[in-house]
Short mmCIF file of C-alpha atoms in Angstrom, two decimals:
data_model
loop_
_atom_site.label_atom_id
_atom_site.label_comp_id
_atom_site.label_asym_id
_atom_site.label_seq_id
_atom_site.Cartn_x
_atom_site.Cartn_y
_atom_site.Cartn_z
CA MET A 1 24.64 -19.35 20.36
CA SER A 2 23.83 -22.05 22.88
CA ALA A 3 24.52 -25.75 22.45
CA GLY A 4 20.82 -26.32 21.85
CA THR A 5 20.79 -24.17 18.73
CA SER A 6 24.18 -24.93 17.20
CA ASN A 7 22.94 -27.84 15.07
CA MET A 8 19.48 -26.45 14.49
CA LEU A 9 18.14 -26.32 10.92
CA VAL A 10 15.44 -23.80 10.03
CA CYS A 11 13.81 -23.88 6.61
CA GLY A 12 16.60 -26.17 5.49
CA ARG A 13 19.34 -23.76 6.52
CA SER A 14 21.84 -23.69 9.36
CA LEU A 15 20.90 -21.16 12.04
CA LYS A 16 23.81 -18.97 10.98
CA VAL A 17 22.68 -18.83 7.34
CA PHE A 18 19.03 -18.38 8.41
CA LEU A 19 19.91 -15.34 10.54
CA LYS A 20 22.26 -13.91 7.92
CA GLU A 21 19.59 -14.09 5.22
CA ILE A 22 17.15 -12.29 7.51
CA GLU A 23 19.67 -9.55 8.20
CA ASN A 24 20.51 -9.12 4.50
CA PHE A 25 16.91 -8.85 3.39
CA HIS A 26 15.14 -7.21 6.32
CA GLY A 27 18.02 -4.96 7.43
CA TRP A 28 18.47 -6.50 10.89
CA LYS A 29 17.79 -9.71 12.79
CA ALA A 30 14.27 -8.67 13.75
CA PRO A 31 12.74 -11.02 16.35
CA GLY A 32 9.48 -11.09 14.39
CA VAL A 33 11.18 -12.38 11.24
CA VAL A 34 13.18 -14.94 13.22
CA LEU A 35 10.01 -16.29 14.85
CA GLY A 36 8.25 -15.96 11.49
CA GLY A 37 10.90 -18.19 9.93
CA ILE A 38 10.37 -20.80 12.63
CA MET A 39 6.63 -20.64 11.86
CA VAL A 40 7.29 -21.08 8.12
CA ASP A 41 9.49 -24.07 8.93
CA LEU A 42 6.65 -25.71 10.87
CA ALA A 43 4.02 -24.85 8.25
CA GLN A 44 6.20 -26.28 5.47
CA GLU A 45 6.63 -29.51 7.40
CA LEU A 46 2.87 -29.79 7.95
CA VAL A 47 1.99 -29.02 4.33
CA GLY A 48 4.63 -31.41 3.00
CA PRO A 49 7.36 -31.10 0.42
CA ASP A 50 5.45 -31.88 -2.77
CA VAL A 51 2.76 -29.24 -2.50
CA GLU A 52 2.74 -25.97 -4.44
CA ALA A 53 1.69 -23.75 -1.58
CA ASP A 54 0.40 -20.19 -1.56
CA ALA A 55 0.72 -18.13 1.61
CA ILE A 56 -1.41 -15.76 3.68
CA VAL A 57 0.07 -13.72 6.54
CA GLU A 58 -2.10 -11.94 9.09
CA SER A 59 0.22 -9.01 9.72
CA ARG A 60 2.19 -6.65 7.53
CA HIS A 61 4.95 -6.55 10.14
CA CYS A 62 7.84 -8.98 9.75
CA LEU A 63 5.82 -12.04 8.65
CA PRO A 64 5.73 -11.06 4.94
CA ASP A 65 9.53 -11.09 4.91
CA ALA A 66 9.74 -14.53 6.55
CA ILE A 67 7.45 -15.91 3.83
CA GLN A 68 9.28 -14.16 1.00
CA LEU A 69 12.68 -15.32 2.24
CA PHE A 70 11.90 -18.95 2.93
CA THR A 71 9.17 -19.89 0.45
CA PRO A 72 8.72 -19.20 -3.29
CA CYS A 73 5.84 -16.82 -2.45
CA THR A 74 6.36 -13.07 -2.82
CA ILE A 75 4.12 -10.00 -2.95
CA GLY A 76 5.13 -9.31 -6.54
CA ASN A 77 4.43 -12.81 -7.87
CA GLY A 78 1.01 -12.89 -6.24
CA TRP A 79 1.50 -16.06 -4.22
CA LEU A 80 1.55 -14.18 -0.90
CA LYS A 81 -1.43 -12.26 0.44
CA VAL A 82 -0.91 -9.82 3.32
CA LEU A 83 -3.79 -9.11 5.72
CA ASP A 84 -3.21 -6.00 7.83
CA TRP A 85 -4.67 -7.54 10.98
CA ASP A 86 -1.59 -7.39 13.22
CA LYS A 87 -2.07 -11.00 14.27
CA PHE A 88 1.02 -13.17 14.48
CA ALA A 89 -0.16 -16.01 12.28
CA LEU A 90 0.42 -17.39 8.82
CA SER A 91 -1.01 -20.08 6.57
CA LEU A 92 0.47 -22.19 3.80
CA TYR A 93 -2.01 -24.04 1.62
CA ASP A 94 -2.20 -26.14 -1.51
CA ARG A 95 -3.19 -23.61 -4.16
CA ARG A 96 -5.31 -26.10 -6.08
CA ARG A 97 -7.03 -28.00 -3.29
CA LEU A 98 -7.25 -24.96 -0.95
CA ILE A 99 -6.31 -26.98 2.08
CA GLY A 100 -3.34 -26.35 4.29
CA HIS A 101 -2.18 -25.37 7.75
CA ARG A 102 -2.35 -22.22 9.83
CA VAL A 103 0.39 -21.63 12.41
CA TRP A 104 0.03 -19.00 15.13
CA LEU A 105 1.75 -17.63 18.17
CA ASP A 106 -0.06 -19.34 21.05
CA LEU A 107 -0.14 -16.99 24.03
CA SER A 108 -1.00 -19.74 26.49
CA LYS A 109 2.31 -21.39 25.57
CA ALA A 110 4.26 -18.15 25.20
CA ARG A 111 3.50 -17.23 28.81
CA LEU A 112 6.12 -19.80 29.83
CA PHE A 113 8.74 -17.48 28.33
CA PRO A 114 8.18 -14.21 30.21
CA ASN A 115 10.90 -12.27 28.36
CA PHE A 116 9.26 -13.01 25.06
CA TYR A 117 5.68 -12.75 26.31
CA ASN A 118 6.17 -9.38 27.97
CA TRP A 119 7.96 -8.03 24.91
CA TYR A 120 5.28 -9.25 22.50
CA MET A 121 2.42 -7.97 24.62
CA ARG A 122 4.30 -4.66 25.06
CA LYS A 123 4.27 -5.00 28.82
CA VAL A 124 7.88 -3.83 29.10
CA PRO A 125 9.58 -0.92 27.34
CA LYS A 126 11.60 -2.10 24.34
CA LYS A 127 14.82 -0.72 25.79
CA ASP A 128 14.56 -2.97 28.87
CA LEU A 129 15.24 -6.12 26.87
CA SER A 130 18.30 -6.54 24.67
CA LEU A 131 17.91 -7.97 21.17
CA GLU A 132 20.39 -10.66 22.10
CA VAL A 133 18.36 -11.93 25.07
CA LEU A 134 15.13 -11.76 23.08
CA LEU A 135 16.57 -13.75 20.18
CA GLU A 136 18.03 -16.32 22.56
CA THR A 137 14.62 -16.71 24.17
CA ILE A 138 12.94 -17.20 20.79
CA LEU A 139 15.55 -19.72 19.64
CA ASP A 140 15.21 -21.53 22.94
CA ALA A 141 11.41 -21.60 22.73
CA ARG A 142 11.16 -22.38 19.03
CA ARG A 143 8.02 -24.31 18.13
CA SER A 144 6.99 -24.71 21.77
CA ILE A 145 5.21 -21.32 21.63
CA LEU A 146 3.33 -22.13 18.42
CA SER A 147 0.13 -23.98 17.65
CA SER A 148 -1.30 -25.09 14.33
CA HIS A 149 -4.48 -26.40 12.79
CA ALA A 150 -5.42 -27.89 9.45
CA ILE A 151 -7.60 -25.49 7.47
CA SER A 152 -9.66 -25.10 4.33
CA VAL A 153 -9.12 -21.68 2.79
CA THR A 154 -12.38 -19.89 2.01
CA ARG A 155 -11.26 -16.38 0.96
CA PHE A 156 -8.33 -14.43 -0.47
CA TYR A 157 -7.13 -17.33 -2.59
CA GLN A 158 -8.16 -15.85 -5.92
CA ARG A 159 -5.58 -14.52 -8.29
CA LYS A 160 -7.22 -11.36 -9.53
CA LYS A 161 -7.15 -11.28 -13.33
CA LYS A 162 -5.81 -8.11 -14.87
CA GLY A 163 -8.56 -6.32 -16.78
CA ASN A 164 -8.44 -3.90 -19.68
CA ILE A 165 -5.76 -1.29 -19.68
CA GLY A 166 -6.10 2.20 -21.15
CA VAL A 167 -4.34 5.54 -21.32
CA CYS A 168 -5.35 7.97 -18.58
CA PRO A 169 -6.50 11.25 -20.19
CA GLY A 170 -5.13 13.14 -17.17
CA CYS A 171 -1.51 12.01 -17.00
CA GLY A 172 -1.11 9.95 -20.17
CA GLU A 173 0.01 6.89 -18.18
CA ALA A 174 -1.37 3.37 -18.47
CA TYR A 175 -4.05 2.40 -15.94
CA PRO A 176 -6.79 -0.23 -15.52
CA THR A 177 -9.98 1.15 -17.06
CA SER A 178 -12.02 -0.67 -14.40
CA GLN A 179 -10.96 2.12 -12.02
CA GLY A 180 -12.96 4.75 -13.89
CA SER A 181 -12.37 7.43 -16.51
CA GLN A 182 -9.04 8.48 -14.97
CA CYS A 183 -6.29 6.82 -12.97
CA ARG A 184 -6.31 6.88 -9.17
CA ALA A 185 -3.74 9.68 -8.97
CA CYS A 186 -5.73 11.88 -11.37
CA GLN A 187 -8.88 11.08 -9.35
CA GLY A 188 -7.23 12.83 -6.41
CA ASP A 189 -5.62 9.94 -4.54
CA GLY A 190 -2.06 10.88 -5.52
CA TYR A 191 0.74 10.91 -2.96
CA TYR A 192 3.07 13.47 -4.48
CA GLU A 193 3.47 17.02 -5.71
CA LEU A 194 5.88 17.86 -8.48
CA GLN A 195 8.91 19.79 -7.41
CA LEU A 196 9.64 22.83 -9.52
CA LYS A 197 13.09 22.59 -10.94
CA LYS A 198 15.48 25.29 -9.84
CA ALA A 199 16.95 27.36 -12.65
CA VAL A 200 20.59 26.51 -13.13
CA MET B 1 22.47 -11.47 -24.71
CA SER B 2 23.41 -8.85 -27.28
CA ALA B 3 26.66 -6.89 -27.38
CA GLY B 4 24.79 -3.87 -26.06
CA THR B 5 23.85 -5.58 -22.82
CA SER B 6 26.93 -7.68 -22.08
CA ASN B 7 28.68 -4.99 -20.01
CA MET B 8 25.52 -3.46 -18.60
CA LEU B 9 25.27 -2.88 -14.84
CA VAL B 10 21.86 -2.70 -13.20
CA CYS B 11 21.55 -1.79 -9.52
CA GLY B 12 25.29 -2.35 -9.20
CA ARG B 13 25.11 -5.89 -10.58
CA SER B 14 26.10 -7.49 -13.85
CA LEU B 15 23.11 -8.29 -16.02
CA LYS B 16 23.64 -11.99 -15.39
CA VAL B 17 23.53 -11.60 -11.60
CA PHE B 18 20.61 -9.15 -11.85
CA LEU B 19 18.54 -11.66 -13.84
CA LYS B 20 19.57 -14.58 -11.62
CA GLU B 21 18.49 -12.75 -8.46
CA ILE B 22 15.13 -12.01 -10.04
CA GLU B 23 14.64 -15.64 -10.98
CA ASN B 24 15.62 -16.88 -7.51
CA PHE B 25 13.29 -14.53 -5.66
CA HIS B 26 10.34 -14.10 -8.00
CA GLY B 27 10.38 -17.61 -9.48
CA TRP B 28 11.09 -16.57 -13.08
CA LYS B 29 12.57 -13.72 -15.08
CA ALA B 30 9.33 -11.79 -15.19
CA PRO B 31 9.50 -8.86 -17.65
CA GLY B 32 7.82 -6.61 -15.07
CA VAL B 33 10.51 -7.27 -12.46
CA VAL B 34 13.27 -6.80 -15.03
CA LEU B 35 11.86 -3.43 -16.11
CA GLY B 36 11.16 -2.65 -12.45
CA GLY B 37 14.84 -3.22 -11.65
CA ILE B 38 15.83 -0.82 -14.42
CA MET B 39 13.42 1.73 -12.88
CA VAL B 40 14.94 1.20 -9.41
CA ASP B 41 18.39 1.70 -10.92
CA LEU B 42 17.33 5.07 -12.39
CA ALA B 43 15.53 6.17 -9.22
CA GLN B 44 18.56 5.29 -7.08
CA GLU B 45 20.79 7.35 -9.35
CA LEU B 46 18.43 10.33 -9.14
CA VAL B 47 18.04 10.13 -5.36
CA GLY B 48 21.77 9.72 -4.83
CA PRO B 49 23.86 7.28 -2.82
CA ASP B 50 23.83 8.94 0.61
CA VAL B 51 20.09 9.12 1.13
CA GLU B 52 18.08 6.73 3.31
CA ALA B 53 15.19 6.22 0.93
CA ASP B 54 11.75 4.75 1.49
CA ALA B 55 9.82 3.40 -1.48
CA ILE B 56 6.29 3.53 -2.85
CA VAL B 57 5.17 1.33 -5.74
CA GLU B 58 1.94 1.92 -7.62
CA SER B 59 1.18 -1.70 -8.45
CA ARG B 60 1.20 -4.94 -6.52
CA HIS B 61 2.41 -6.77 -9.62
CA CYS B 62 6.14 -7.27 -10.04
CA LEU B 63 7.29 -3.83 -8.81
CA PRO B 64 7.27 -4.76 -5.09
CA ASP B 65 9.78 -7.49 -5.84
CA ALA B 66 12.09 -5.16 -7.80
CA ILE B 67 12.16 -2.80 -4.79
CA GLN B 68 12.66 -5.59 -2.26
CA LEU B 69 15.48 -7.16 -4.26
CA PHE B 70 17.47 -4.06 -5.11
CA THR B 71 16.89 -1.64 -2.21
CA PRO B 72 16.84 -2.13 1.60
CA CYS B 73 13.05 -1.58 1.57
CA THR B 74 10.72 -4.55 2.16
CA ILE B 75 7.06 -5.01 3.01
CA GLY B 76 7.95 -6.52 6.36
CA ASN B 77 10.30 -3.76 7.50
CA GLY B 78 7.80 -1.07 6.59
CA TRP B 79 10.01 0.91 4.22
CA LEU B 80 8.00 -0.12 1.16
CA LYS B 81 4.38 0.86 0.62
CA VAL B 82 2.35 -0.90 -2.06
CA LEU B 83 -0.54 0.92 -3.75
CA ASP B 84 -2.85 -1.44 -5.63
CA TRP B 85 -3.34 0.96 -8.56
CA ASP B 86 -1.89 -1.19 -11.35
CA LYS B 87 0.22 1.73 -12.61
CA PHE B 88 3.77 0.96 -13.63
CA ALA B 89 5.53 3.57 -11.52
CA LEU B 90 7.62 3.76 -8.37
CA SER B 91 9.11 6.43 -6.13
CA LEU B 92 12.17 6.54 -3.92
CA TYR B 93 12.34 9.42 -1.46
CA ASP B 94 14.36 10.70 1.45
CA ARG B 95 12.43 9.47 4.47
CA ARG B 96 13.24 12.55 6.54
CA ARG B 97 12.92 15.35 3.98
CA LEU B 98 10.10 13.62 2.03
CA ILE B 99 11.57 14.58 -1.31
CA GLY B 100 12.60 12.19 -4.01
CA HIS B 101 11.93 10.98 -7.52
CA ARG B 102 9.13 9.16 -9.24
CA VAL B 103 9.94 6.99 -12.26
CA TRP B 104 7.25 5.70 -14.59
CA LEU B 105 6.75 3.78 -17.78
CA ASP B 106 6.22 6.53 -20.39
CA LEU B 107 3.83 5.24 -23.05
CA SER B 108 4.79 7.96 -25.51
CA LYS B 109 8.33 6.59 -25.44
CA ALA B 110 7.33 2.93 -25.18
CA ARG B 111 5.42 3.19 -28.48
CA LEU B 112 8.79 3.13 -30.21
CA PHE B 113 9.14 -0.51 -29.09
CA PRO B 114 6.01 -2.15 -30.52
CA ASN B 115 6.75 -5.61 -29.10
CA PHE B 116 6.88 -4.21 -25.61
CA TYR B 117 4.08 -1.67 -26.06
CA ASN B 118 1.64 -4.16 -27.49
CA TRP B 119 2.44 -6.66 -24.75
CA TYR B 120 2.07 -4.10 -21.95
CA MET B 121 -1.20 -2.69 -23.33
CA ARG B 122 -2.46 -6.26 -23.86
CA LYS B 123 -2.99 -5.67 -27.56
CA VAL B 124 -1.53 -9.07 -28.44
CA PRO B 125 -2.16 -12.45 -26.82
CA LYS B 126 0.63 -13.37 -24.42
CA LYS B 127 1.42 -16.53 -26.34
CA ASP B 128 2.28 -14.56 -29.48
CA LEU B 129 5.43 -13.07 -27.95
CA SER B 130 8.19 -15.21 -26.49
CA LEU B 131 9.68 -14.28 -23.12
CA GLU B 132 13.06 -14.17 -24.78
CA VAL B 133 12.05 -11.57 -27.36
CA LEU B 134 10.22 -9.50 -24.74
CA LEU B 135 13.22 -9.46 -22.39
CA GLU B 136 15.54 -8.57 -25.26
CA THR B 137 13.28 -5.68 -26.16
CA ILE B 138 13.23 -4.42 -22.56
CA LEU B 139 17.01 -4.71 -22.20
CA ASP B 140 17.43 -2.95 -25.52
CA ALA B 141 15.04 -0.15 -24.55
CA ARG B 142 16.19 0.22 -20.95
CA ARG B 143 15.71 3.75 -19.64
CA SER B 144 14.59 5.09 -23.00
CA ILE B 145 10.98 4.07 -22.21
CA LEU B 146 11.00 5.71 -18.77
CA SER B 147 10.43 9.23 -17.53
CA SER B 148 10.97 10.74 -14.08
CA HIS B 149 10.16 13.82 -12.07
CA ALA B 150 11.31 15.21 -8.75
CA ILE B 151 8.53 14.98 -6.15
CA SER B 152 7.55 15.94 -2.64
CA VAL B 153 5.72 13.09 -0.94
CA THR B 154 2.43 14.18 0.63
CA ARG B 155 0.83 10.89 1.75
CA PHE B 156 1.62 7.29 2.71
CA TYR B 157 4.95 8.21 4.28
CA GLN B 158 3.88 7.66 7.88
CA ARG B 159 5.09 4.64 9.77
CA LYS B 160 1.98 3.60 11.62
CA LYS B 161 2.75 3.12 15.31
CA LYS B 162 1.62 -0.12 16.83
CA GLY B 163 -1.09 0.48 19.42
CA ASN B 164 -2.19 -1.52 22.43
CA ILE B 165 -2.34 -5.24 22.15
CA GLY B 166 -4.79 -7.51 23.94
CA VAL B 167 -6.06 -11.06 24.03
CA CYS B 168 -9.05 -11.73 21.79
CA PRO B 169 -11.86 -13.29 23.87
CA GLY B 170 -12.96 -15.27 20.81
CA CYS B 171 -9.80 -17.13 19.82
CA GLY B 172 -7.39 -16.31 22.63
CA GLU B 173 -4.83 -14.88 20.20
CA ALA B 174 -3.11 -11.49 20.47
CA TYR B 175 -4.70 -8.67 18.44
CA PRO B 176 -4.64 -4.85 18.38
CA THR B 177 -7.41 -3.59 20.65
CA SER B 178 -7.96 -0.63 18.30
CA GLN B 179 -9.79 -3.09 16.01
CA GLY B 180 -12.63 -3.59 18.49
CA SER B 181 -13.65 -6.07 21.15
CA GLN B 182 -12.55 -9.05 19.06
CA CYS B 183 -9.96 -9.75 16.39
CA ARG B 184 -10.81 -9.45 12.70
CA ALA B 185 -11.18 -13.19 12.24
CA CYS B 186 -13.61 -13.47 15.18
CA GLN B 187 -15.51 -10.45 13.79
CA GLY B 188 -16.28 -12.59 10.74
CA ASP B 189 -13.51 -11.60 8.32
CA GLY B 190 -11.66 -14.92 8.63
CA TYR B 191 -10.41 -16.76 5.56
CA TYR B 192 -10.43 -20.32 6.81
CA GLU B 193 -12.50 -23.14 8.23
CA LEU B 194 -10.98 -25.72 10.51
CA GLN B 195 -10.63 -29.15 9.02
CA LEU B 196 -11.99 -31.92 11.13
CA LYS B 197 -9.31 -34.43 11.78
CA LYS B 198 -9.99 -37.88 10.47
CA ALA B 199 -10.05 -40.60 13.09
CA VAL B 200 -6.96 -42.73 12.81
#
């Protein structure tokens, strides 16, 4: 850890705690979650401390975990929406007023950090750059590779209401009747086959 | 907390720690996450301790958080898949052998706990049942309202490889070129409008 990062706070945590929480939750200190956390930190500062903010991430890689770790928004509580766009950007916005800030990885700025840029743009094989060097580059660059703009949110902000629930005549499990006369699995979308039990 | 739950372990935690972790992550002791944790506990026992297990949940409500809290699988690390089916079921499976166990809320068993059953099937207004009574009912019922079967996983187990990445000519941000000549936002799927800055 260089002198420049030793007193750094990210999302209100020391760098050590920040990285440890990422490792505990995500399984390893993934560069995408580390940069994601730095983006959350910036977005939180822009949105301000007294706002109940919902979140949208534009990739299902890494960014959902940065949001879930460092904000109250999770997939399961409905305050985080995940768009599978593979863009490295996220937004925090006031859930009532629908205004907030979008933060994204700005390539024109990231070019000044060739290690990071070449890794992100997949211009070098992963094995040619150690995790340690990559993380050092990200922690050195910090917000200098990000941009942000103030936004009004126009889609994806609705909390879908749960509709009527019924008993699926196929499997006997509960399902939303809005999906049809049977549940999705019984309609043929299932992802599993039952294993026959071995006689013992 | 009744005598029957005071020594209970769920996912290797005391009940107190289990509930506290849910509250910290999800924002409150949501009944769906509490029951989800009990389902994870059963699925983990069935799959066994030495298996690297991926997870599939069949609802985006509550269950993703139970998986993310009590297993190594998260949205952001790709080990958890979320199906938006609104079925109260989850599977843990060996990611190499693609065999595992599915655990679901069994309505035929849940009928024995009318408070819970009527709440889940939305037969009573939410306000007519206190959170306290509902949680007590769930902790009293525990696994007795669940069923499980051994499964082979036939879909949704792939880890999608990231493809080529390019610079979107519309916004200048990085995007996967497999999505077309522009990113999804520049193709018209965006969720935000830029706010004009007020003159200061």
